[in-house]
Amino acid sequence: MRNCVSGFRDLFIVTLINPKAFLFASTLLPPEMFRSLTYFSWTLAAFQIVLVPIGFGCSCPGRMLTSRRSWATRTPILSRCASLVLVMFSRTLGFSVLSK
């Protein structure tokens, strides 16, 4: 059985054509980050400090939904609400990028 990404070159190309990475780097990370190694390190550290609680915040509701059978009936409603929030976020992000 063959892997989808077989080597460093393939992984690099897949990363380059990933539009989320481009939007992330162009909108959330400051341009000064790429001019200094010290600033780059501090920016990545701050980003990871923010990212870890967000990751836990996203995984905890999913864990609660799967741990209690009585909440399983609410899963479709919560999934729709989460998708609505993601659509609103992506539209505002897209609008801010396109309006410049």
XYZ file of C-alpha atoms in Angstrom:
100
model
C 0.000 0.000 0.000
C 1.421 3.395 -1.035
C 1.234 6.543 1.083
C -0.385 9.660 -0.359
C 2.657 11.814 0.438
C 5.769 9.798 -0.234
C 8.631 12.157 0.471
C 9.849 15.587 1.471
C 9.364 17.008 -2.029
C 5.747 15.844 -2.180
C 5.033 17.197 1.297
C 6.600 20.537 0.364
C 4.485 20.818 -2.796
C 1.298 19.909 -0.930
C 2.132 22.557 1.666
C 2.721 25.169 -1.032
C -0.620 24.574 -2.695
C -2.514 24.652 0.608
C -4.548 27.889 0.555
C -5.114 27.827 4.321
C -1.400 28.152 4.987
C -1.164 31.161 2.673
C -4.165 32.879 4.282
C -2.793 32.117 7.719
C 0.635 33.523 6.984
C -0.634 36.575 5.119
C -3.351 37.654 7.565
C -2.459 36.482 11.063
C 1.308 36.633 11.194
C 3.045 40.035 11.093
C 5.461 40.704 8.205
C 8.209 41.644 10.671
C 8.234 38.033 11.793
C 10.101 36.992 8.661
C 12.850 39.626 9.015
C 14.361 38.616 12.345
C 15.038 35.219 13.887
C 14.351 36.564 17.379
C 11.025 38.066 16.361
C 10.191 34.862 14.476
C 10.798 32.789 17.611
C 8.729 35.072 19.836
C 5.863 35.181 17.358
C 5.750 31.393 17.007
C 5.912 30.970 20.791
C 3.012 33.400 21.290
C 1.054 31.672 18.530
C 1.522 28.276 20.177
C 0.528 29.655 23.577
C -2.736 30.838 22.022
C -3.226 27.723 19.900
C -3.055 25.139 22.711
C -6.072 26.440 24.704
C -8.047 26.812 21.470
C -7.292 23.198 20.591
C -8.440 22.015 23.998
C -11.508 24.222 23.734
C -12.449 22.588 20.447
C -11.782 19.021 21.535
C -13.585 19.154 24.897
C -17.122 19.600 23.450
C -16.464 16.719 21.056
C -15.298 14.518 23.886
C -18.380 15.440 25.936
C -20.684 14.599 23.030
C -19.145 11.185 22.552
C -18.986 10.352 26.272
C -22.680 10.857 27.035
C -25.267 8.980 25.038
C -28.031 11.407 26.034
C -26.219 14.243 24.218
C -25.944 12.267 20.996
C -29.320 13.619 19.841
C -27.912 17.173 19.967
C -24.905 16.407 17.788
C -26.491 17.475 14.453
C -27.588 20.814 15.909
C -24.149 21.504 17.356
C -22.479 20.500 14.079
C -24.675 22.933 12.163
C -23.914 25.723 14.626
C -20.185 25.040 14.376
C -20.321 25.066 10.577
C -22.226 28.357 10.658
C -19.543 29.908 12.856
C -16.826 28.646 10.486
C -18.649 30.041 7.445
C -19.023 33.437 9.113
C -15.354 33.458 10.116
C -14.155 32.487 6.643
C -16.353 35.103 4.981
C -15.102 37.901 7.215
C -11.517 36.753 6.669
C -12.037 36.555 2.914
C -13.701 39.964 2.845
C -10.848 41.548 4.783
C -8.301 40.066 2.373
C -10.207 41.053 -0.760
C -11.048 44.568 0.403
C -7.379 45.618 0.658
